[in-house]
Amino acid sequence: MRAVVLLKQVPDLRLGGVGVRADGTIDRAAAQPITNPADLHALEAALQLTDDVCALSMGPPQAETTLRDALAVGAQRAVLVCDHLLAGSDTWATANALAAAVRWIGDVDLVLCGISALDGETGQVGPSVAQRLDWPQATGCESLTVDGPSLIARRVVEGGYERLRLPLPALASVGETGFEPRYPTLPGRRRAAAAVIERVGAADLGVGAADVGLAASPTKVAKMTPSPFPDRGCRFVDRDGFGFDDLIRELIARGAFNQREAVAEDVVGAPVTTIGAPVHDGDASLWVVAQMVDGTLDRATLELLSKATTLAPQLGGGVGAVVLCADADVDVDASVMAAARHGADVVYLARAPALATYRAEPFARVIADAAVARRPNVVLFAATTTGRDLAPRVASLLGTGLAADCTDLYVDSWSRMGVTYEQLLHMVRPAMAGGVLATCLCPRARPQMATVRPGVFELRAAPRRPRVVPLDVTLSPADLRVEVLERRTSPADVDLRDADVVIAGGAGCDEAGWHLVEALASAIGGRVAASRGAVEAGLAVRAQQVGQTGATVRPRLYVACGISGALQHAVGMQESATIIAINRDPNAAIYRLAHFGIVADVREAVPELVAALGRGRPHAR
């Protein structure tokens, strides 16, 4: 079996950020280039699955360093796609080049890649390459095995996992919790140093200016600005006579232990009316692709519908909710009513037995066919494991751009080279490990598409009386080739977005001390969360991760235990009402975000905090 591993050379943003020049471009000079950390897990997976591994990268000549590192740990072949024509490629154009390179290599049974790149964190390239190759995909995998002509993939999803059977050839992205990368040996380094790395250009791959490069890329970056990083003037415990008991009194005064009021989605009896600007006889201009939990729309979908009501009037029409389900597995009336209460003017309903369980290919086919037929201006997905798996495939089918993991959306005009584009969706997303905010646009291709991080938009009631429009479902046998063997989830146990109190552990914790994080959560009545470092260390599951590639939370109280405060984590929790940081490094960046700080080891500080809670906290309301 031949496997190709997609490797990317990225700036090392784990120890420091990058700057933004006066012209809005990224200054990468301060960051050392490294192999994208997530790709190392994919490389290890390939090495465990087969002894015929080809490392493939796209980039400038210095990216050879990444390929030699791959050869040093066991890859047998290395190919660098290097051409000036590729400069400025977005993920759509990058997928064109990489898919062409896989075909050029030939006789490939499996393509593996990391779940996302450290600099972009889009997670788009893998599914996009799979669609270009017309292969099945599995994203965010923590386990892969080959069973004859099939790949068995265990894929992490919110609240659990699913096991898939994919016919080979196939593509899989590998998560950080699977396949611990190996270290190179001295003989391996010597072999890598002497190896010949094959270089291929765009012409060798049969791609040209219409396929790759800045001009061909449907997604444009309008501007980049440094991410705001507040300094809240942290007040430290055990300084100036301020002790643990004083901290608890301050938290009580700030309302950190109060429960939030019920949100609009809980008002199930709210009337459905014709408030707002419903679409009576036409198609909606802005679509929200719905996701389901327990047979009805999930909170992330309702958040997007709430935001869509403010965007759709500027985009030329109303709001559409796209619901895919089987006839018997969903309370359709309840889903329609939930969409109506949060702003849907039209509910597009696709029903077929093949849609009973989420699978990327049939879902993408139905959504893409509907978009071709009805021509929405904008299509939005929640940036959940499902949305990140599905949206790139849909964008590839439609030949349009996609902005991933957005934290803000607004409509405005944009001018470039003397041309003004009116009523464009401006999609704002963190990039470069959260160090910058990139405003992305799709000026020409339609629909404009984005995935949006759950938790960034408020849930609001905006009742409508929607029309229900059935969608045609036409699927081929190839769309149904992936089999869901098992799916186990417990969303209620790990959904952090509704939590009033979140206790998060980071890399400063270890396996022996993780129980203290759980004990503090139990003492306060909060949910346990984790930083990316803690997830990579196996201390928590990915569904508990807060940050750029995890959940965005806004609890009344957030306690960061052994978390350094890297931007990747900060963007997911910095709007919490009250933040306590526990870290033994007095200069840790987390203290700039925190309202209160405890400079100590987690194993020392948490028992004292739990004791103070017992002495001073009132009974839970």
mmCIF file of N, CA and C in Angstrom, residues 8-20 26-38 116-122 224 227 229 429-437 532 536 548-549 564-571 589:
data_model
loop_
_atom_site.group_PDB
_atom_site.id
_atom_site.type_symbol
_atom_site.label_atom_id
_atom_site.label_comp_id
_atom_site.label_asym_id
_atom_site.label_seq_id
_atom_site.Cartn_x
_atom_site.Cartn_y
_atom_site.Cartn_z
ATOM 1 N N LYS A 8 3.367 20.468 5.707
ATOM 2 C CA LYS A 8 3.479 21.902 5.474
ATOM 3 C C LYS A 8 4.529 22.490 6.402
ATOM 4 N N GLN A 9 5.377 23.353 5.851
ATOM 5 C CA GLN A 9 6.319 24.089 6.689
ATOM 6 C C GLN A 9 5.635 25.377 7.139
ATOM 7 N N VAL A 10 5.639 25.608 8.438
ATOM 8 C CA VAL A 10 4.930 26.747 9.020
ATOM 9 C C VAL A 10 5.856 27.489 9.979
ATOM 10 N N PRO A 11 5.560 28.752 10.283
ATOM 11 C CA PRO A 11 6.311 29.441 11.335
ATOM 12 C C PRO A 11 5.949 28.856 12.691
ATOM 13 N N ASP A 12 6.942 28.722 13.560
ATOM 14 C CA ASP A 12 6.700 28.165 14.887
ATOM 15 C C ASP A 12 6.052 29.228 15.754
ATOM 16 N N LEU A 13 4.742 29.169 15.863
ATOM 17 C CA LEU A 13 3.979 30.179 16.588
ATOM 18 C C LEU A 13 3.677 29.756 18.020
ATOM 19 N N ARG A 14 4.227 28.632 18.447
ATOM 20 C CA ARG A 14 3.949 28.158 19.804
ATOM 21 C C ARG A 14 4.708 28.956 20.848
ATOM 22 N N LEU A 15 5.851 29.498 20.455
ATOM 23 C CA LEU A 15 6.679 30.232 21.405
ATOM 24 C C LEU A 15 6.625 31.737 21.194
ATOM 25 N N GLY A 16 6.049 32.177 20.091
ATOM 26 C CA GLY A 16 5.967 33.603 19.813
ATOM 27 C C GLY A 16 5.140 33.836 18.577
ATOM 28 N N GLY A 17 4.595 35.039 18.469
ATOM 29 C CA GLY A 17 3.722 35.350 17.356
ATOM 30 C C GLY A 17 4.466 35.960 16.195
ATOM 31 N N VAL A 18 3.696 36.406 15.237
ATOM 32 C CA VAL A 18 4.235 37.106 14.089
ATOM 33 C C VAL A 18 3.688 38.522 14.103
ATOM 34 N N GLY A 19 4.354 39.397 13.380
ATOM 35 C CA GLY A 19 3.923 40.776 13.332
ATOM 36 C C GLY A 19 3.107 41.071 12.093
ATOM 37 N N VAL A 20 2.438 42.215 12.107
ATOM 38 C CA VAL A 20 1.691 42.700 10.959
ATOM 39 C C VAL A 20 2.358 43.981 10.487
ATOM 40 N N ILE A 26 1.782 39.846 6.636
ATOM 41 C CA ILE A 26 2.367 39.164 7.780
ATOM 42 C C ILE A 26 3.885 39.227 7.706
ATOM 43 N N ASP A 27 4.506 39.531 8.823
ATOM 44 C CA ASP A 27 5.953 39.486 8.957
ATOM 45 C C ASP A 27 6.311 38.186 9.672
ATOM 46 N N ARG A 28 6.826 37.220 8.898
ATOM 47 C CA ARG A 28 7.130 35.906 9.442
ATOM 48 C C ARG A 28 8.570 35.775 9.925
ATOM 49 N N ALA A 29 9.368 36.843 9.772
ATOM 50 C CA ALA A 29 10.806 36.708 9.974
ATOM 51 C C ALA A 29 11.163 36.287 11.398
ATOM 52 N N ALA A 30 10.340 36.672 12.368
ATOM 53 C CA ALA A 30 10.690 36.408 13.762
ATOM 54 C C ALA A 30 10.427 34.972 14.182
ATOM 55 N N ALA A 31 9.700 34.216 13.378
ATOM 56 C CA ALA A 31 9.311 32.864 13.763
ATOM 57 C C ALA A 31 10.120 31.834 12.978
ATOM 58 N N GLN A 32 10.681 30.877 13.691
ATOM 59 C CA GLN A 32 11.476 29.810 13.077
ATOM 60 C C GLN A 32 10.582 28.869 12.285
ATOM 61 N N PRO A 33 10.947 28.502 11.045
ATOM 62 C CA PRO A 33 10.125 27.549 10.298
ATOM 63 C C PRO A 33 10.261 26.133 10.854
ATOM 64 N N ILE A 34 9.153 25.441 10.962
ATOM 65 C CA ILE A 34 9.120 24.064 11.456
ATOM 66 C C ILE A 34 8.101 23.275 10.620
ATOM 67 N N THR A 35 8.135 21.973 10.750
ATOM 68 C CA THR A 35 7.068 21.154 10.175
ATOM 69 C C THR A 35 5.813 21.332 11.011
ATOM 70 N N ASN A 36 4.708 21.545 10.341
ATOM 71 C CA ASN A 36 3.443 21.711 11.052
ATOM 72 C C ASN A 36 3.251 20.568 12.051
ATOM 73 N N PRO A 37 3.099 20.882 13.347
ATOM 74 C CA PRO A 37 3.054 19.820 14.355
ATOM 75 C C PRO A 37 1.976 18.764 14.105
ATOM 76 N N ALA A 38 0.800 19.169 13.658
ATOM 77 C CA ALA A 38 -0.261 18.189 13.423
ATOM 78 C C ALA A 38 0.113 17.215 12.309
ATOM 79 N N SER A 116 -5.090 20.266 10.953
ATOM 80 C CA SER A 116 -5.047 21.668 10.540
ATOM 81 C C SER A 116 -3.610 22.143 10.623
ATOM 82 N N ALA A 117 -3.352 23.314 10.049
ATOM 83 C CA ALA A 117 -2.014 23.899 10.055
ATOM 84 C C ALA A 117 -1.920 24.966 11.131
ATOM 85 N N LEU A 118 -0.776 25.051 11.753
ATOM 86 C CA LEU A 118 -0.578 25.961 12.875
ATOM 87 C C LEU A 118 -0.799 27.417 12.482
ATOM 88 N N ASP A 119 -0.443 27.788 11.258
ATOM 89 C CA ASP A 119 -0.553 29.187 10.865
ATOM 90 C C ASP A 119 -1.959 29.572 10.433
ATOM 91 N N GLY A 120 -2.701 28.627 9.826
ATOM 92 C CA GLY A 120 -4.027 28.967 9.330
ATOM 93 C C GLY A 120 -5.168 28.374 10.127
ATOM 94 N N GLU A 121 -4.999 27.140 10.617
ATOM 95 C CA GLU A 121 -6.014 26.428 11.401
ATOM 96 C C GLU A 121 -7.343 26.322 10.640
ATOM 97 N N THR A 122 -7.297 26.172 9.304
ATOM 98 C CA THR A 122 -8.550 26.078 8.563
ATOM 99 C C THR A 122 -9.089 24.658 8.510
ATOM 100 N N MET A 224 -5.334 42.436 7.456
ATOM 101 C CA MET A 224 -4.920 41.711 8.646
ATOM 102 C C MET A 224 -4.591 42.725 9.731
ATOM 103 N N SER A 227 -4.457 40.809 16.717
ATOM 104 C CA SER A 227 -5.570 40.452 17.597
ATOM 105 C C SER A 227 -5.506 41.269 18.878
ATOM 106 N N PHE A 229 -5.465 41.951 22.625
ATOM 107 C CA PHE A 229 -5.076 41.110 23.756
ATOM 108 C C PHE A 229 -5.093 41.995 24.992
ATOM 109 N N ARG A 429 -11.587 36.090 10.826
ATOM 110 C CA ARG A 429 -11.150 34.861 11.476
ATOM 111 C C ARG A 429 -9.754 35.049 12.062
ATOM 112 N N PRO A 430 -9.469 34.393 13.200
ATOM 113 C CA PRO A 430 -8.107 34.414 13.733
ATOM 114 C C PRO A 430 -7.179 33.598 12.847
ATOM 115 N N ALA A 431 -5.956 34.056 12.709
ATOM 116 C CA ALA A 431 -4.924 33.327 11.969
ATOM 117 C C ALA A 431 -3.615 33.469 12.710
ATOM 118 N N MET A 432 -2.597 32.731 12.236
ATOM 119 C CA MET A 432 -1.281 32.773 12.853
ATOM 120 C C MET A 432 -1.366 32.522 14.361
ATOM 121 N N ALA A 433 -2.000 31.377 14.694
ATOM 122 C CA ALA A 433 -2.176 30.973 16.092
ATOM 123 C C ALA A 433 -2.946 32.010 16.900
ATOM 124 N N GLY A 434 -3.843 32.731 16.234
ATOM 125 C CA GLY A 434 -4.653 33.722 16.919
ATOM 126 C C GLY A 434 -3.989 35.067 17.046
ATOM 127 N N GLY A 435 -2.769 35.223 16.528
ATOM 128 C CA GLY A 435 -2.040 36.480 16.674
ATOM 129 C C GLY A 435 -2.563 37.607 15.813
ATOM 130 N N VAL A 436 -3.267 37.268 14.737
ATOM 131 C CA VAL A 436 -3.834 38.286 13.866
ATOM 132 C C VAL A 436 -5.272 37.922 13.544
ATOM 133 N N LEU A 437 -6.034 38.940 13.164
ATOM 134 C CA LEU A 437 -7.378 38.741 12.660
ATOM 135 C C LEU A 437 -7.364 39.033 11.172
ATOM 136 N N ARG A 532 -5.208 23.166 24.397
ATOM 137 C CA ARG A 532 -4.745 22.248 23.362
ATOM 138 C C ARG A 532 -3.614 21.364 23.889
ATOM 139 N N GLU A 536 -3.466 17.312 23.771
ATOM 140 C CA GLU A 536 -2.381 16.593 23.111
ATOM 141 C C GLU A 536 -1.675 15.643 24.075
ATOM 142 N N GLN A 548 -8.795 28.329 19.689
ATOM 143 C CA GLN A 548 -9.008 28.559 18.271
ATOM 144 C C GLN A 548 -9.573 27.348 17.554
ATOM 145 N N THR A 549 -9.120 26.155 17.894
ATOM 146 C CA THR A 549 -9.653 24.949 17.265
ATOM 147 C C THR A 549 -10.567 24.174 18.210
ATOM 148 N N SER A 564 -0.733 28.615 29.957
ATOM 149 C CA SER A 564 0.206 29.719 29.752
ATOM 150 C C SER A 564 -0.456 30.980 29.221
ATOM 151 N N GLY A 565 -1.533 30.821 28.461
ATOM 152 C CA GLY A 565 -2.210 31.988 27.910
ATOM 153 C C GLY A 565 -1.854 32.276 26.473
ATOM 154 N N ALA A 566 -1.438 31.249 25.721
ATOM 155 C CA ALA A 566 -1.145 31.446 24.301
ATOM 156 C C ALA A 566 -2.391 31.956 23.591
ATOM 157 N N LEU A 567 -2.162 32.722 22.523
ATOM 158 C CA LEU A 567 -3.269 33.328 21.796
ATOM 159 C C LEU A 567 -4.275 32.298 21.310
ATOM 160 N N GLN A 568 -3.777 31.114 20.927
ATOM 161 C CA GLN A 568 -4.683 30.062 20.467
ATOM 162 C C GLN A 568 -5.747 29.746 21.508
ATOM 163 N N HIS A 569 -5.353 29.761 22.774
ATOM 164 C CA HIS A 569 -6.305 29.491 23.843
ATOM 165 C C HIS A 569 -7.099 30.745 24.194
ATOM 166 N N ALA A 570 -6.433 31.880 24.191
ATOM 167 C CA ALA A 570 -7.061 33.122 24.633
ATOM 168 C C ALA A 570 -8.280 33.486 23.809
ATOM 169 N N VAL A 571 -8.220 33.248 22.499
ATOM 170 C CA VAL A 571 -9.349 33.648 21.659
ATOM 171 C C VAL A 571 -10.617 32.885 21.986
ATOM 172 N N ALA A 589 1.593 34.743 30.134
ATOM 173 C CA ALA A 589 0.699 35.653 29.418
ATOM 174 C C ALA A 589 -0.730 35.593 29.927
#
